[in-house]
Short mmCIF file of C-alpha atoms in Angstrom, two decimals:
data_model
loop_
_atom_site.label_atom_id
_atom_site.label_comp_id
_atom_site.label_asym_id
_atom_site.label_seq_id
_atom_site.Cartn_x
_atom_site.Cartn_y
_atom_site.Cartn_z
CA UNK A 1 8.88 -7.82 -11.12
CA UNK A 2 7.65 -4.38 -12.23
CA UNK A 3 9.41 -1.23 -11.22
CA UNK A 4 7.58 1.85 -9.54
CA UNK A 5 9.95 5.10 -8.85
CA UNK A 6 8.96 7.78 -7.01
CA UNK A 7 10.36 11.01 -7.27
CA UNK A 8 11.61 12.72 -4.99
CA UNK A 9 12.40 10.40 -1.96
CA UNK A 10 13.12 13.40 0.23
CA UNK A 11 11.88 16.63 0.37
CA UNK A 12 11.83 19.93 2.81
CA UNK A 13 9.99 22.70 2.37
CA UNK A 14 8.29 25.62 4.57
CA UNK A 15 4.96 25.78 5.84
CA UNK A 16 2.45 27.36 3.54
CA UNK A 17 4.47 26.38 -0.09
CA UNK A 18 3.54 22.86 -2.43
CA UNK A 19 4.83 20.15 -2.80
CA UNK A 20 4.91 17.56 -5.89
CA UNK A 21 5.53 14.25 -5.85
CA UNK A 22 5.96 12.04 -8.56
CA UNK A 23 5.23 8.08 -9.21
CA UNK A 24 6.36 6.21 -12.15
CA UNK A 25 5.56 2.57 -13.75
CA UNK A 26 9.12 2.06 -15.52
CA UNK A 27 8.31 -1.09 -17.70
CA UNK A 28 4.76 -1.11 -17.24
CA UNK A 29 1.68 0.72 -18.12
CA UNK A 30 -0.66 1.51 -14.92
CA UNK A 31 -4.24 2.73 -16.03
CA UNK A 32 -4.92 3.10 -12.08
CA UNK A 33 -2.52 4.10 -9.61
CA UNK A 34 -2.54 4.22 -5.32
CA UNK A 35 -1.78 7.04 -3.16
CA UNK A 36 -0.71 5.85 0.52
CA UNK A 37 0.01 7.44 3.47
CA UNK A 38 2.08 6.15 6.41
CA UNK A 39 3.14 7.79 9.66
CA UNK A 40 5.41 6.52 12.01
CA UNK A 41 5.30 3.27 13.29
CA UNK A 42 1.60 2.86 11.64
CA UNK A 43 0.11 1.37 8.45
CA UNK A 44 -0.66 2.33 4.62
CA UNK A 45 -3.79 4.53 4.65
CA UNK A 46 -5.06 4.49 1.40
CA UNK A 47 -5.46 8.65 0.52
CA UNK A 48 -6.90 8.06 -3.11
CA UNK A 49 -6.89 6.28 -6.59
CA UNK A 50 -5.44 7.60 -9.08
CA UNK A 51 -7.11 7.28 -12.61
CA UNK A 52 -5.71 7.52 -16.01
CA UNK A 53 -7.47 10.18 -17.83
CA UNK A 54 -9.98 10.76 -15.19
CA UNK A 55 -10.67 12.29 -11.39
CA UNK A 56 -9.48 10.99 -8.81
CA UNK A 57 -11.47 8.74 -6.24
CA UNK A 58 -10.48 10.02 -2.54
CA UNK A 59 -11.00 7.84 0.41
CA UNK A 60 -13.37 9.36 3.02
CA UNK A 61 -11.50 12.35 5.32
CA UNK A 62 -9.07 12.84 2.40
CA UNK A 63 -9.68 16.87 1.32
CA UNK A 64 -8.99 16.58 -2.52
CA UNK A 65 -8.55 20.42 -3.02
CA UNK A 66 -5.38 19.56 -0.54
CA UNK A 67 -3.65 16.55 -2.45
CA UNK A 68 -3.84 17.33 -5.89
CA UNK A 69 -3.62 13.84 -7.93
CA UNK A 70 -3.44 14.15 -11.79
CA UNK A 71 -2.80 10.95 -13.95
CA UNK A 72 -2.08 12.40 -17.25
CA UNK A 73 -0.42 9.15 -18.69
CA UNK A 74 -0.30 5.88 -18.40
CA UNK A 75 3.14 6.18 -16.71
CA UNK A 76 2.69 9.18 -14.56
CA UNK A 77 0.71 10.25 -11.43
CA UNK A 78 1.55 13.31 -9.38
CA UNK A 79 0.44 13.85 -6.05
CA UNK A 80 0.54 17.63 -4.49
CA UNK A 81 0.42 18.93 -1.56
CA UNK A 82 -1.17 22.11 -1.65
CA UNK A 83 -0.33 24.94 0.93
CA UNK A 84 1.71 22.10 3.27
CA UNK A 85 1.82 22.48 6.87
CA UNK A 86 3.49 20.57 9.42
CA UNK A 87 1.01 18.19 10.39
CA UNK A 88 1.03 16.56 6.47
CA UNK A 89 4.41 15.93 7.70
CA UNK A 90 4.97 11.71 6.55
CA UNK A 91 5.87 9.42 4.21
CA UNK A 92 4.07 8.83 1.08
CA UNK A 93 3.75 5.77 -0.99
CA UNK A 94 2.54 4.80 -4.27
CA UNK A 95 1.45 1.53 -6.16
CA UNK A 96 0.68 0.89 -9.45
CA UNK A 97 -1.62 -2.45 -10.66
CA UNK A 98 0.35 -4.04 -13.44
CA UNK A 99 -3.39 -5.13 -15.68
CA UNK A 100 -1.11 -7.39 -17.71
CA UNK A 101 -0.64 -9.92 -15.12
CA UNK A 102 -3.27 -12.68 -13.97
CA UNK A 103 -3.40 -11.16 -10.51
CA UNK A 104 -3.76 -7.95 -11.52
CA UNK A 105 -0.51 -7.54 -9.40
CA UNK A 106 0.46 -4.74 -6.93
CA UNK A 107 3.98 -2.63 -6.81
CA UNK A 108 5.12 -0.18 -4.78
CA UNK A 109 7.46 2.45 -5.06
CA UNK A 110 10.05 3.24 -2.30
CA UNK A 111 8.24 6.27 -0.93
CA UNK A 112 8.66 10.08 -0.01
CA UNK A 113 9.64 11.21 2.90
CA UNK A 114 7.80 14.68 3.67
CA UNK A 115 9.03 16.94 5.97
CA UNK A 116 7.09 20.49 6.42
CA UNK A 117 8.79 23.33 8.72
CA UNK B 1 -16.19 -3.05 5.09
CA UNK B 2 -13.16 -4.91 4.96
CA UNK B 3 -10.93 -5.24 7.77
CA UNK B 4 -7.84 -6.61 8.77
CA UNK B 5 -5.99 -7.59 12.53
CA UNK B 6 -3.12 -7.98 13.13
CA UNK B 7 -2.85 -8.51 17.31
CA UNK B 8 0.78 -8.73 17.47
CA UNK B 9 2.81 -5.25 17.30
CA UNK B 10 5.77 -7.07 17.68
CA UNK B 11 7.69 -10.52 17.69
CA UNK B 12 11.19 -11.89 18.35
CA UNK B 13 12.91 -15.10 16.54
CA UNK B 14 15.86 -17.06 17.55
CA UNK B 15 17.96 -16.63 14.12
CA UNK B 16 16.98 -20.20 12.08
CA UNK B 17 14.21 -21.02 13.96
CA UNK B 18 10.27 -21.08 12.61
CA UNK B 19 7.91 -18.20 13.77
CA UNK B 20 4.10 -17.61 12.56
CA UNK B 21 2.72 -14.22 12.55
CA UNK B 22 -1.02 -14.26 12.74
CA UNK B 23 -3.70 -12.13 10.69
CA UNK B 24 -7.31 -12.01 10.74
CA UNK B 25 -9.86 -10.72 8.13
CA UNK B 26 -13.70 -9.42 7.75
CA UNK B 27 -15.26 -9.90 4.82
CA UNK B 28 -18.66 -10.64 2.86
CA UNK B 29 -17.12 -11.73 -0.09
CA UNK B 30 -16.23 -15.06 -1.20
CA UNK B 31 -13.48 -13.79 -3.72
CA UNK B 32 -10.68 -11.99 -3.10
CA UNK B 33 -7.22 -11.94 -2.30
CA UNK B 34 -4.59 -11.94 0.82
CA UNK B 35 -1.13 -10.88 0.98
CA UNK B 36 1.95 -10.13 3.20
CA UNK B 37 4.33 -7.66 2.47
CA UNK B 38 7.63 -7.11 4.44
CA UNK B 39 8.49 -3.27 5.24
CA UNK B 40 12.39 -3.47 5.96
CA UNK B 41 13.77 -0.05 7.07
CA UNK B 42 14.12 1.19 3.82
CA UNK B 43 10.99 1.54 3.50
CA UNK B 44 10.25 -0.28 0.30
CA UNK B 45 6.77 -2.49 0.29
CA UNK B 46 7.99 -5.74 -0.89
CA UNK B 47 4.96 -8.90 -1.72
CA UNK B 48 6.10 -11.92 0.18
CA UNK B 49 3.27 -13.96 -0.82
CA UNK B 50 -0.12 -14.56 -1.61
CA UNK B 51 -3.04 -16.20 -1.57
CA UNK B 52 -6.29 -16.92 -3.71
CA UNK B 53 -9.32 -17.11 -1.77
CA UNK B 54 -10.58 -19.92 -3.91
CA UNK B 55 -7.63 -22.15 -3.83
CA UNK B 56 -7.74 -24.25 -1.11
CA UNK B 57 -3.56 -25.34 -1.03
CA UNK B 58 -1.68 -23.13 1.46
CA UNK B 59 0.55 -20.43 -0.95
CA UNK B 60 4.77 -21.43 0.12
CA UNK B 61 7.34 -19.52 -1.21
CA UNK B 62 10.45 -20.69 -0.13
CA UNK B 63 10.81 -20.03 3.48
CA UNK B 64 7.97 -18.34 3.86
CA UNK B 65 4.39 -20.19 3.86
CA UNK B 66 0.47 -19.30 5.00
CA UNK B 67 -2.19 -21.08 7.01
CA UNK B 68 -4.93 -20.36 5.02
CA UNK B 69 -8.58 -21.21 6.77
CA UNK B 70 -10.89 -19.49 4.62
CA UNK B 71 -14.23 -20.34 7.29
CA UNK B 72 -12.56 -18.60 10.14
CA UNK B 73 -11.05 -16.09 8.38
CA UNK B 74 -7.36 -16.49 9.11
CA UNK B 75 -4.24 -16.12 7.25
CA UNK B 76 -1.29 -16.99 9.29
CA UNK B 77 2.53 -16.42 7.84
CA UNK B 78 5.16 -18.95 8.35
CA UNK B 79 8.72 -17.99 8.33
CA UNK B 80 10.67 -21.13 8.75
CA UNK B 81 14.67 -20.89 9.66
CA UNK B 82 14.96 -17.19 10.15
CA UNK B 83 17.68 -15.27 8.75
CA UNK B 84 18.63 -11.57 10.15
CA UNK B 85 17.32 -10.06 6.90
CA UNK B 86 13.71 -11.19 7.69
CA UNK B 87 13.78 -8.26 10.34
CA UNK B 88 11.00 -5.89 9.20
CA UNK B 89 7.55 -4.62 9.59
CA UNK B 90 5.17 -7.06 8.12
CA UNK B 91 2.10 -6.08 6.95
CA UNK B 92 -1.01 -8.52 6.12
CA UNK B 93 -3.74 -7.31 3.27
CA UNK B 94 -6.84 -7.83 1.94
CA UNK B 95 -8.20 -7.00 -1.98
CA UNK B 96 -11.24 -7.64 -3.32
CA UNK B 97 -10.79 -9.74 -6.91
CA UNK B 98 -11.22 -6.93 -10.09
CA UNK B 99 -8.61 -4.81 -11.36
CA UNK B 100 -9.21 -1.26 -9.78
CA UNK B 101 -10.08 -3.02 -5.97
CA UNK B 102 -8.29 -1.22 -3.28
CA UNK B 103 -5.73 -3.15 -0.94
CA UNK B 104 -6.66 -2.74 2.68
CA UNK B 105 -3.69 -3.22 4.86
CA UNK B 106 -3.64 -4.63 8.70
CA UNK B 107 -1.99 -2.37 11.07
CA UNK B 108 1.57 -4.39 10.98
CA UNK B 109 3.59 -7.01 13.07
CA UNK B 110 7.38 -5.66 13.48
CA UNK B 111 9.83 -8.55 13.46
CA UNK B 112 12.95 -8.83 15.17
CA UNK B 113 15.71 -11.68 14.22
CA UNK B 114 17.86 -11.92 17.42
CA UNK B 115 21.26 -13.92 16.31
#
Protein backbone atom coordinates (compact mmCIF):
# COMPACT_ATOMS: atom_id res chain seq x y z
CA UNK A 1 0.00 0.00 0.00
CA UNK A 2 0.81 3.73 0.00
CA UNK A 3 3.30 5.21 2.39
CA UNK A 4 2.53 8.32 4.71
CA UNK A 5 5.67 9.64 6.95
CA UNK A 6 5.37 11.96 9.41
CA UNK A 7 8.01 13.97 10.60
CA UNK A 8 9.03 14.23 13.52
CA UNK A 9 7.68 11.22 15.61
CA UNK A 10 8.83 12.85 18.82
CA UNK A 11 9.13 16.12 19.90
CA UNK A 12 9.68 18.33 23.31
CA UNK A 13 9.47 21.66 23.57
CA UNK A 14 8.55 24.46 26.33
CA UNK A 15 5.40 26.01 26.95
CA UNK A 16 4.74 29.13 24.96
CA UNK A 17 7.24 28.10 21.66
CA UNK A 18 5.73 26.19 18.08
CA UNK A 19 5.78 23.37 16.99
CA UNK A 20 5.78 21.88 13.24
CA UNK A 21 4.87 18.82 12.19
CA UNK A 22 5.20 17.37 8.99
CA UNK A 23 3.11 14.61 6.83
CA UNK A 24 4.24 13.15 3.67
CA UNK A 25 2.55 10.91 0.75
CA UNK A 26 5.91 9.05 -0.41
CA UNK A 27 4.62 7.35 -3.68
CA UNK A 28 1.48 9.06 -3.92
CA UNK A 29 -0.04 12.35 -4.62
CA UNK A 30 -2.73 13.48 -1.83
CA UNK A 31 -4.85 16.57 -3.05
CA UNK A 32 -6.58 16.34 0.57
CA UNK A 33 -4.97 15.38 3.63
CA UNK A 34 -6.38 14.52 7.59
CA UNK A 35 -5.26 15.98 10.72
CA UNK A 36 -6.10 13.62 13.85
CA UNK A 37 -5.80 13.89 17.26
CA UNK A 38 -5.61 11.10 19.85
CA UNK A 39 -5.11 11.18 23.60
CA UNK A 40 -4.53 8.44 25.71
CA UNK A 41 -6.44 5.51 25.68
CA UNK A 42 -9.17 7.44 23.36
CA UNK A 43 -9.99 7.69 19.63
CA UNK A 44 -8.94 9.74 16.34
CA UNK A 45 -10.64 13.17 16.60
CA UNK A 46 -10.63 14.52 13.37
CA UNK A 47 -8.89 18.37 14.00
CA UNK A 48 -9.13 19.43 10.20
CA UNK A 49 -8.72 18.74 6.38
CA UNK A 50 -6.10 19.65 4.85
CA UNK A 51 -6.46 21.04 1.20
CA UNK A 52 -4.04 21.29 -1.57
CA UNK A 53 -3.77 24.81 -2.59
CA UNK A 54 -6.51 25.97 -0.42
CA UNK A 55 -7.71 26.74 3.48
CA UNK A 56 -8.13 24.48 5.59
CA UNK A 57 -11.63 23.05 6.76
CA UNK A 58 -11.49 22.76 10.79
CA UNK A 59 -13.84 20.56 12.60
CA UNK A 60 -16.06 22.44 15.11
CA UNK A 61 -13.99 23.44 18.63
CA UNK A 62 -10.76 23.26 16.58
CA UNK A 63 -9.18 27.16 16.94
CA UNK A 64 -7.44 27.43 13.45
CA UNK A 65 -5.26 30.50 14.45
CA UNK A 66 -3.80 27.60 16.99
CA UNK A 67 -2.99 24.65 14.47
CA UNK A 68 -1.66 26.18 11.57
CA UNK A 69 -2.29 23.63 8.48
CA UNK A 70 -0.71 24.67 5.10
CA UNK A 71 -0.82 22.18 2.08
CA UNK A 72 1.52 23.75 -0.28
CA UNK A 73 2.00 20.54 -2.48
CA UNK A 74 0.60 17.69 -3.36
CA UNK A 75 3.05 15.80 -1.09
CA UNK A 76 3.24 18.03 1.88
CA UNK A 77 0.98 19.23 4.77
CA UNK A 78 2.31 20.87 7.90
CA UNK A 79 0.49 21.13 10.95
CA UNK A 80 1.67 23.86 13.76
CA UNK A 81 1.14 24.33 16.88
CA UNK A 82 1.20 27.81 17.67
CA UNK A 83 2.25 29.13 21.20
CA UNK A 84 1.95 25.21 22.68
CA UNK A 85 1.00 24.65 26.13
CA UNK A 86 0.74 21.64 28.08
CA UNK A 87 -2.69 20.72 27.65
CA UNK A 88 -2.05 20.25 23.48
CA UNK A 89 0.10 17.71 24.99
CA UNK A 90 -0.85 14.19 22.51
CA UNK A 91 -0.29 12.37 19.70
CA UNK A 92 -1.00 13.51 16.31
CA UNK A 93 -1.89 11.60 13.24
CA UNK A 94 -2.22 12.16 9.68
CA UNK A 95 -3.90 10.44 6.57
CA UNK A 96 -3.72 11.04 3.19
CA UNK A 97 -6.67 9.73 0.46
CA UNK A 98 -4.76 8.02 -2.30
CA UNK A 99 -7.61 9.55 -5.42
CA UNK A 100 -5.98 6.97 -7.68
CA UNK A 101 -7.54 4.04 -6.14
CA UNK A 102 -11.32 2.85 -6.57
CA UNK A 103 -11.93 3.39 -2.88
CA UNK A 104 -10.53 6.46 -2.71
CA UNK A 105 -8.34 4.66 -0.03
CA UNK A 106 -7.15 5.92 3.42
CA UNK A 107 -3.33 5.84 4.93
CA UNK A 108 -2.01 6.83 7.88
CA UNK A 109 1.17 7.86 9.00
CA UNK A 110 2.77 6.57 12.28
CA UNK A 111 2.08 9.70 14.30
CA UNK A 112 3.75 12.43 16.59
CA UNK A 113 4.07 12.21 19.84
CA UNK A 114 3.76 15.85 21.46
CA UNK A 115 4.99 16.58 24.61
CA UNK A 116 4.73 20.41 25.95
CA UNK A 117 6.60 21.37 29.39
CA UNK B 1 -24.43 13.14 12.01
CA UNK B 2 -22.64 10.08 11.76
CA UNK B 3 -21.85 8.02 14.61
CA UNK B 4 -20.19 5.08 15.60
CA UNK B 5 -20.31 2.47 19.02
CA UNK B 6 -18.27 0.54 19.95
CA UNK B 7 -19.67 -0.98 23.63
CA UNK B 8 -16.78 -3.06 24.35
CA UNK B 9 -13.52 -1.18 25.82
CA UNK B 10 -11.95 -4.29 26.05
CA UNK B 11 -11.82 -8.14 25.15
CA UNK B 12 -9.69 -11.21 25.90
CA UNK B 13 -9.01 -14.34 23.39
CA UNK B 14 -7.71 -17.71 24.14
CA UNK B 15 -4.62 -17.65 21.54
CA UNK B 16 -6.28 -19.65 18.21
CA UNK B 17 -9.59 -19.33 19.13
CA UNK B 18 -12.46 -17.06 17.17
CA UNK B 19 -13.60 -13.72 18.83
CA UNK B 20 -16.14 -11.01 17.25
CA UNK B 21 -15.84 -7.49 18.22
CA UNK B 22 -19.06 -5.65 17.69
CA UNK B 23 -19.71 -2.05 16.11
CA UNK B 24 -22.71 -0.11 15.55
CA UNK B 25 -23.42 2.85 13.16
CA UNK B 26 -25.96 5.99 12.59
CA UNK B 27 -26.49 7.05 9.45
CA UNK B 28 -29.00 8.63 6.77
CA UNK B 29 -27.19 7.60 3.96
CA UNK B 30 -27.50 4.63 1.90
CA UNK B 31 -23.80 4.84 0.56
CA UNK B 32 -20.89 4.77 2.29
CA UNK B 33 -18.23 2.84 3.66
CA UNK B 34 -17.07 0.79 6.99
CA UNK B 35 -13.77 -0.14 8.15
CA UNK B 36 -11.61 -1.60 11.00
CA UNK B 37 -8.31 -0.60 11.66
CA UNK B 38 -5.96 -2.28 14.26
CA UNK B 39 -3.87 0.27 16.54
CA UNK B 40 -0.92 -2.05 17.83
CA UNK B 41 1.33 -0.18 20.34
CA UNK B 42 3.24 1.41 17.87
CA UNK B 43 0.87 3.38 17.14
CA UNK B 44 0.55 2.96 13.42
CA UNK B 45 -3.31 2.92 11.98
CA UNK B 46 -3.28 -0.14 9.95
CA UNK B 47 -6.90 -1.01 7.49
CA UNK B 48 -7.87 -4.52 8.35
CA UNK B 49 -10.79 -4.54 6.18
CA UNK B 50 -13.62 -3.12 4.62
CA UNK B 51 -16.79 -2.98 3.54
CA UNK B 52 -19.11 -1.43 0.74
CA UNK B 53 -22.38 -0.47 1.89
CA UNK B 54 -23.92 -1.68 -1.31
CA UNK B 55 -22.42 -5.05 -1.50
CA UNK B 56 -24.33 -7.35 0.20
CA UNK B 57 -21.32 -10.42 0.64
CA UNK B 58 -19.63 -10.11 4.06
CA UNK B 59 -15.79 -8.47 3.23
CA UNK B 60 -13.04 -11.70 4.61
CA UNK B 61 -9.62 -11.14 4.55
CA UNK B 62 -7.87 -13.95 5.68
CA UNK B 63 -8.49 -14.40 9.29
CA UNK B 64 -10.28 -11.63 9.73
CA UNK B 65 -14.08 -11.33 8.41
CA UNK B 66 -17.37 -8.84 9.07
CA UNK B 67 -21.04 -9.40 9.78
CA UNK B 68 -22.36 -6.96 7.72
CA UNK B 69 -26.38 -6.18 8.35
CA UNK B 70 -26.86 -3.09 6.60
CA UNK B 71 -30.92 -2.68 8.11
CA UNK B 72 -29.74 -2.74 11.66
CA UNK B 73 -26.80 -1.04 11.23
CA UNK B 74 -24.12 -3.43 12.43
CA UNK B 75 -20.72 -4.30 11.41
CA UNK B 76 -19.30 -6.99 13.50
CA UNK B 77 -15.36 -8.15 13.08
CA UNK B 78 -14.41 -11.71 13.11
CA UNK B 79 -11.00 -12.73 14.08
CA UNK B 80 -10.85 -16.43 13.68
CA UNK B 81 -7.70 -18.49 15.33
CA UNK B 82 -6.04 -15.68 17.17
CA UNK B 83 -2.46 -15.17 17.07
CA UNK B 84 -0.56 -12.91 19.87
CA UNK B 85 0.09 -10.25 17.20
CA UNK B 86 -3.70 -9.51 16.86
CA UNK B 87 -3.28 -7.72 20.35
CA UNK B 88 -4.21 -4.08 19.66
CA UNK B 89 -6.69 -1.34 19.86
CA UNK B 90 -9.24 -1.82 17.20
CA UNK B 91 -11.00 0.83 15.93
CA UNK B 92 -14.38 0.60 13.72
CA UNK B 93 -15.20 3.64 11.06
CA UNK B 94 -17.57 5.10 9.09
CA UNK B 95 -17.04 7.37 5.56
CA UNK B 96 -19.41 8.70 3.55
CA UNK B 97 -18.73 7.55 -0.41
CA UNK B 98 -16.83 10.81 -2.38
CA UNK B 99 -13.31 11.51 -2.31
CA UNK B 100 -12.83 14.40 0.32
CA UNK B 101 -15.58 12.53 3.01
CA UNK B 102 -14.22 12.50 6.44
CA UNK B 103 -13.67 9.05 8.35
CA UNK B 104 -15.49 9.05 11.64
CA UNK B 105 -13.94 6.64 14.00
CA UNK B 106 -15.79 4.58 17.01
CA UNK B 107 -14.23 5.08 20.30
CA UNK B 108 -12.08 1.60 20.13
CA UNK B 109 -12.20 -2.08 21.46
CA UNK B 110 -8.58 -3.00 23.01
CA UNK B 111 -7.76 -6.64 22.39
CA UNK B 112 -5.83 -8.86 24.42
CA UNK B 113 -4.42 -12.42 23.02
CA UNK B 114 -3.79 -14.44 26.25
CA UNK B 115 -1.42 -17.60 25.13
Amino acid sequence: GAVVSQHPSWVICKSGTSVKIECRSLDFQATTMFWYRQFPKQSLMLMATSNEGSKATYEQGVEKDKFLINHASLTLSTLTVTSAHPEDSSFYICSARDLSTGTNEQFFGPGTRLTVL
Amino acid sequence: AQTVTQSQPEMSVQEAETVTLSCTYDTSESDYYLFWYKQPPSRQMILVIRQEAYKQQNATENRFSVNFQKAAKSFSLKISDSQLGDAAMYFCAYRVSGGYQKVTFGTGTKLQVIP
